[in-house]
CSV table of C-alpha atoms in Angstrom, one decimal:
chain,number,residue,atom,x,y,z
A,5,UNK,CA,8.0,-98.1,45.7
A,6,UNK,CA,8.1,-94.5,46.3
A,7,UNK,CA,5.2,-92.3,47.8
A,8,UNK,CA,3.9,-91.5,44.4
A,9,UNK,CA,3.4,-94.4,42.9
A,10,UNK,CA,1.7,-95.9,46.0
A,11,UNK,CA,-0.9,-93.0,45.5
A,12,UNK,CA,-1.0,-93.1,41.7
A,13,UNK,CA,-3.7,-96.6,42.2
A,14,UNK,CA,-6.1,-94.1,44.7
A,15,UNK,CA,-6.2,-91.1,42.5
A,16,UNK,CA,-6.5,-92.7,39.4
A,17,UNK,CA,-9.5,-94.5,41.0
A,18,UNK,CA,-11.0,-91.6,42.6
A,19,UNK,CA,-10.7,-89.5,39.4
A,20,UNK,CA,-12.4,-92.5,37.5
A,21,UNK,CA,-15.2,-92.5,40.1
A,22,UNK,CA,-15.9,-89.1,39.2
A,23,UNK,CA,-15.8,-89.4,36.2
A,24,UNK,CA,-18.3,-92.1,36.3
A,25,UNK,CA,-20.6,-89.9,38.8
A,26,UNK,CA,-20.7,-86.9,36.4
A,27,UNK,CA,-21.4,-89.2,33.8
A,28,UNK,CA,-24.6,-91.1,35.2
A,29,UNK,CA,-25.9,-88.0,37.4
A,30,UNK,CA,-26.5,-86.1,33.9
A,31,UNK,CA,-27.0,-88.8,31.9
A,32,UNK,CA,-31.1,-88.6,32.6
A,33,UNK,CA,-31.2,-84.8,32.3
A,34,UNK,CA,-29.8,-85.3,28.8
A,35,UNK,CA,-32.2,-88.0,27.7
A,36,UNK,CA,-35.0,-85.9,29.0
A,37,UNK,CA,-34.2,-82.7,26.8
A,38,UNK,CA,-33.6,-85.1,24.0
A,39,UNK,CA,-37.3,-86.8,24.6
A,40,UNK,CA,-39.0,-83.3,25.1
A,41,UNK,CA,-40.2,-83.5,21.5
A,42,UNK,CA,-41.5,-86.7,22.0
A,43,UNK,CA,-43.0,-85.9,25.8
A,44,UNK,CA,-44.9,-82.4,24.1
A,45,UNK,CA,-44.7,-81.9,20.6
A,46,UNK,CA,-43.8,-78.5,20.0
A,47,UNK,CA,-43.3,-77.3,23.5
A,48,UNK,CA,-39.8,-78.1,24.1
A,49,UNK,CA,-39.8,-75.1,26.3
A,50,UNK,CA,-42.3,-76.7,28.8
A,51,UNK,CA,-40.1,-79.6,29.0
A,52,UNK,CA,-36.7,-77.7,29.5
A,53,UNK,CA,-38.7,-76.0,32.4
A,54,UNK,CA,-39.5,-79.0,34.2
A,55,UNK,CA,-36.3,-80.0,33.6
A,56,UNK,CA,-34.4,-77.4,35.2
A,57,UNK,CA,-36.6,-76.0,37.7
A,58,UNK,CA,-36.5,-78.5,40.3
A,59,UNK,CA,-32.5,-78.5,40.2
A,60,UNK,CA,-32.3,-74.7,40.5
A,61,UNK,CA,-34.6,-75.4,43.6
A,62,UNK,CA,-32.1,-77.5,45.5
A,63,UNK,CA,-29.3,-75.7,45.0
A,64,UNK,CA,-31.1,-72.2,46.0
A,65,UNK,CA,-31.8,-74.0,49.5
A,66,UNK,CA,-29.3,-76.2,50.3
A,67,UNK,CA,-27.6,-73.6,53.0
A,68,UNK,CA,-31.2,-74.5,55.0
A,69,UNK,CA,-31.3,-78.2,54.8
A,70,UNK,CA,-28.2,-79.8,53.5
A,71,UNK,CA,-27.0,-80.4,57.0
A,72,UNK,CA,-29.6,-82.5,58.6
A,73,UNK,CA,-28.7,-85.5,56.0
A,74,UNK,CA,-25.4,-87.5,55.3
A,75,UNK,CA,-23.8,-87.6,51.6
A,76,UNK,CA,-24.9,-91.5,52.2
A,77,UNK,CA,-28.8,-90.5,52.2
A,78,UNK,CA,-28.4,-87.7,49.6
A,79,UNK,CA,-26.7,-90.2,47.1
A,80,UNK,CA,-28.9,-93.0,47.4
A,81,UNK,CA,-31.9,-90.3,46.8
A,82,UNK,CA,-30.3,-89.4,43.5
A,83,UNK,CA,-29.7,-92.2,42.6
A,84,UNK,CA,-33.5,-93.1,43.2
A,85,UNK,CA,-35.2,-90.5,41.7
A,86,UNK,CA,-32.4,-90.7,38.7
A,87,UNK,CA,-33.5,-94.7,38.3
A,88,UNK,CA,-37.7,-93.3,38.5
A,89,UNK,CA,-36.8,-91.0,36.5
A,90,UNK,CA,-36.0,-93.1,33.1
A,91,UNK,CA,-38.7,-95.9,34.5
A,92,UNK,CA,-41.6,-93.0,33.9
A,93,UNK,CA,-40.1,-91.1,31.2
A,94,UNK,CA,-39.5,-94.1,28.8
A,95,UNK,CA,-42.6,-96.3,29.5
A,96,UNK,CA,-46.1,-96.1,28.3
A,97,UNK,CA,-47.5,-93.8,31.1
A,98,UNK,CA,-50.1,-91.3,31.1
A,99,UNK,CA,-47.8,-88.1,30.6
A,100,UNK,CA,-48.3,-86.3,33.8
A,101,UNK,CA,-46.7,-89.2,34.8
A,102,UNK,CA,-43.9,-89.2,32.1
A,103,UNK,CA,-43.6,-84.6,33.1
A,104,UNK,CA,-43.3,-85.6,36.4
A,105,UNK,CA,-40.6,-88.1,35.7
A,106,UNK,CA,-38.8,-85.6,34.3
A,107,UNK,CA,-39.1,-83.0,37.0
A,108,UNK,CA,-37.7,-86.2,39.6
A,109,UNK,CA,-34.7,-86.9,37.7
A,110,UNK,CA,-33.8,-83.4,37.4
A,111,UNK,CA,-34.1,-83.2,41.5
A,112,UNK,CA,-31.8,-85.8,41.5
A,113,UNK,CA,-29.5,-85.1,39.2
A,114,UNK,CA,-29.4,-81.6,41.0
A,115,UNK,CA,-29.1,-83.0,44.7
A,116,UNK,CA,-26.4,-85.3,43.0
A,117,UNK,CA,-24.6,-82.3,41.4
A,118,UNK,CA,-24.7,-80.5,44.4
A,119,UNK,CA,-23.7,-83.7,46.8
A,120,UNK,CA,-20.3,-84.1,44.2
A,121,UNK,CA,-19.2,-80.8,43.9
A,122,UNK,CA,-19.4,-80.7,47.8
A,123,UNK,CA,-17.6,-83.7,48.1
A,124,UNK,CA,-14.8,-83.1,46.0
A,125,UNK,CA,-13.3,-81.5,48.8
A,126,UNK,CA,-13.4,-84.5,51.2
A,127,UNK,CA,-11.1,-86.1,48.8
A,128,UNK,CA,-6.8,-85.6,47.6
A,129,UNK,CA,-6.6,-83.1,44.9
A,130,UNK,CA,-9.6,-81.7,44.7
A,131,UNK,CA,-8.6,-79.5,41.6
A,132,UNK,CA,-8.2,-82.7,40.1
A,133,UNK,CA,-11.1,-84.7,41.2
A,134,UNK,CA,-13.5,-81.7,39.8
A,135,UNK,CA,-11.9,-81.9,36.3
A,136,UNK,CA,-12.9,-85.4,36.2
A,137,UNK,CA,-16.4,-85.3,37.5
A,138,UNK,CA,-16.9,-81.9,34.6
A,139,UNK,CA,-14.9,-84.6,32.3
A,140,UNK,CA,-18.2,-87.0,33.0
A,141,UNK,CA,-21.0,-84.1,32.7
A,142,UNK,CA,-19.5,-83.6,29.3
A,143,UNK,CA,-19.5,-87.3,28.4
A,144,UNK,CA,-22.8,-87.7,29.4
A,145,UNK,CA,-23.7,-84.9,26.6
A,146,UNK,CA,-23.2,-87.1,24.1
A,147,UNK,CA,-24.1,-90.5,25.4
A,148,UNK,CA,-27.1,-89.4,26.8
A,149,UNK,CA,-28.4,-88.4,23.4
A,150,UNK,CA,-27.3,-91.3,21.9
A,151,UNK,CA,-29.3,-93.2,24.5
A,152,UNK,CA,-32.4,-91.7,23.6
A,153,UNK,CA,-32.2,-91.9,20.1
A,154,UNK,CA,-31.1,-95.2,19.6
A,155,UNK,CA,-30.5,-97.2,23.0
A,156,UNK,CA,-34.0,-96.4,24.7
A,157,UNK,CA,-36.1,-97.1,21.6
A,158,UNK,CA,-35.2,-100.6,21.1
A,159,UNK,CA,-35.6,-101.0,24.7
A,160,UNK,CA,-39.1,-100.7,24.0
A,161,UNK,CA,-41.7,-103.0,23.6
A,162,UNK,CA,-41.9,-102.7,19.8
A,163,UNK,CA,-38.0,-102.2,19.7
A,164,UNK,CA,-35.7,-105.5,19.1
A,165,UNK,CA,-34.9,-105.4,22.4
A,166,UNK,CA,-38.4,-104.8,23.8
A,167,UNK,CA,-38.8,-108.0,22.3
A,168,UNK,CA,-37.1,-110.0,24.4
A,169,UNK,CA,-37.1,-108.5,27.8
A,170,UNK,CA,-40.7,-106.5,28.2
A,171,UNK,CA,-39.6,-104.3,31.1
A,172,UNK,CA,-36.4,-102.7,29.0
A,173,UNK,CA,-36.7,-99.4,30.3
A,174,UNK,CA,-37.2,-100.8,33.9
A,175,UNK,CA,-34.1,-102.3,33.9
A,176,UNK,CA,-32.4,-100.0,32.3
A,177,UNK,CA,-32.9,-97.8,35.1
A,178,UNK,CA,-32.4,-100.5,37.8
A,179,UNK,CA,-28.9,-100.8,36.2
A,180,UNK,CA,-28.3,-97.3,35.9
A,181,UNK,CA,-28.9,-96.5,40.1
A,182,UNK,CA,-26.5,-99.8,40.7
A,183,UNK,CA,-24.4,-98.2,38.5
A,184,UNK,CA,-24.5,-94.7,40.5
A,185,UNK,CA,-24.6,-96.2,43.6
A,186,UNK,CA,-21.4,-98.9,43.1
A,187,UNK,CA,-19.7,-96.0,42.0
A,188,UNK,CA,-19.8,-93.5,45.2
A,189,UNK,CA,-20.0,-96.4,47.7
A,190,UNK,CA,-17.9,-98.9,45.8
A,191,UNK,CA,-15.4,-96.7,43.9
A,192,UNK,CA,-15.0,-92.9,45.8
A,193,UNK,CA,-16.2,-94.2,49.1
A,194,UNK,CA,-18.7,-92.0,51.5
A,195,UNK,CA,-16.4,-88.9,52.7
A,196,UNK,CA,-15.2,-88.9,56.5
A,197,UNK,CA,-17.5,-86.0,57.1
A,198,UNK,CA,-20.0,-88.5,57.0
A,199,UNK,CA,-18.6,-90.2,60.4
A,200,UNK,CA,-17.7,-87.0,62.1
A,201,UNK,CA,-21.1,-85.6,61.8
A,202,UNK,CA,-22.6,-89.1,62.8
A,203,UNK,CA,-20.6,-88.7,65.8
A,204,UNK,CA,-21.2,-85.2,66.7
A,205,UNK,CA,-25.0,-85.4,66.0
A,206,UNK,CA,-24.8,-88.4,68.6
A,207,UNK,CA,-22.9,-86.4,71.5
A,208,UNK,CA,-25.6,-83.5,70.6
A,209,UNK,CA,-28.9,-85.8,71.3
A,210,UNK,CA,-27.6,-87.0,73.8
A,211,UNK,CA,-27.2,-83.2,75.3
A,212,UNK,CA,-31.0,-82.4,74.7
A,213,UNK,CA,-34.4,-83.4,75.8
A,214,UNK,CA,-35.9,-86.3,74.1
A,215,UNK,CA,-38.3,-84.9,71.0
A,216,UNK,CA,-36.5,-81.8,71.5
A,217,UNK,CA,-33.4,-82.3,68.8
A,218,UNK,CA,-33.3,-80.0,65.9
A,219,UNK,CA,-30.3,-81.0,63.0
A,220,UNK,CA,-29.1,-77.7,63.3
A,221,UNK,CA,-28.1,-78.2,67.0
A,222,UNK,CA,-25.5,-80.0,65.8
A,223,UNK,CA,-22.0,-78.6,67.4
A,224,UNK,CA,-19.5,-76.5,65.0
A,225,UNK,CA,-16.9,-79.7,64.6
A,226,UNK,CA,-20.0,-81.2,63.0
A,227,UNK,CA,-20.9,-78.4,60.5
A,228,UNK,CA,-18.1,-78.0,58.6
A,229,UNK,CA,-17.9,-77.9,55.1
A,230,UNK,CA,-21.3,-79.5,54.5
């Protein structure tokens, strides 16, 4: 067996992972435009706003923060608010609670976007690997509307679904972050810039006065490409 066909099984699973991760991190923004005439009748706009604002937030000011966490932490955030964000938005909750929903899943999904399109460079190929995560982002287009037109309903406690299991939309999500989650940790795997800046962050506290450490003392070999 050659060199190439021992990578072929690794890059056809990383590209998958992708994939997958575009697909799931937009799959809530989707079904959250596709809900807005549902959330507020008539004010689609309202609902496009909160669904867009908080993204555009975290990707203005990721060059002051996005060092001080790990792609580990910023994952398994997404993938929370991404999970809260269908529980709220699909359920029988006063709608502040269902606008505010929406405004979560779009942090996510942005922190998420942001996390992928950083870690595509960690990874072989990275040309590659961001054709497949923009391959998900489009997939999720379309199955994210059919979601909430047909899946999400029935999920519902007066849908055929709803029926049966009570807590549809709960689970739903709960499936959805497992989903996100096996995919990055099971799939692409956290990046090695995890461990290096683990490591340097380590040799830096233990350079400083206790109560003293800032995450941007953190030495140059930890900071790069964040």
């Amino acid at each position: 067996m050659d060199h190439a066909e021992r990578m072929l099984g690794p890059h056809l699973r990383l590209r998958f992972g992708f994939v997958m991760l575009g697909l799931l991190n937009n799959l809530t923004f989707v079904v959250s435009n596709a809900s807005a005439g549902e959330l507020l009748p008539g004010q689609f706009a309202t609902v496009y706003l909160i669904n867009t604002v908080p993204g555009l937030l975290v990707k203005l000011t990721t060059p002051f923060w996005w060092h001080c966490f790990s792609y580990r932490f910023k994952l398994l955030l997404a993938g929370t608010c991404l999970a809260v964000n269908l529980i709220l938005v699909e359920t029988n909750v006063p709608i502040a609670l269902r606008l505010a929903g929406v405004g979560l899943g779009d942090f996510g999904s942005g922190l998420g976007e942001a996390s992928a399109l950083a870690l595509s460079q960690f990874y072989p190929d990275p040309r590659r690997t961001l054709s497949a995560w923009s391959c998900g982002t489009g997939l999720a287009g379309v199955l994210g509307y059919l979601v909430a037109q047909y899946v999400m309903p029935q999920l519902m406690p007066g849908g055929f679904a709803g029926r049966f299991f009570p807590y549809g939309p709960i689970m739903f999500g709960l499936v959805l972050v497992a989903s996100y989650w096996a995919t990055f940790f099971g799939v692409i795997g956290a990046p090695w810039i995890d461990a290096l800046r683990g490591a340097a962050r380590g040799e830096a506290e233990s350079q400083v006065p206790v109560g003293k450490y800032r995450c941007d003392q953190v030495p140059v070999g930890g900071a790069l490409l964040l």
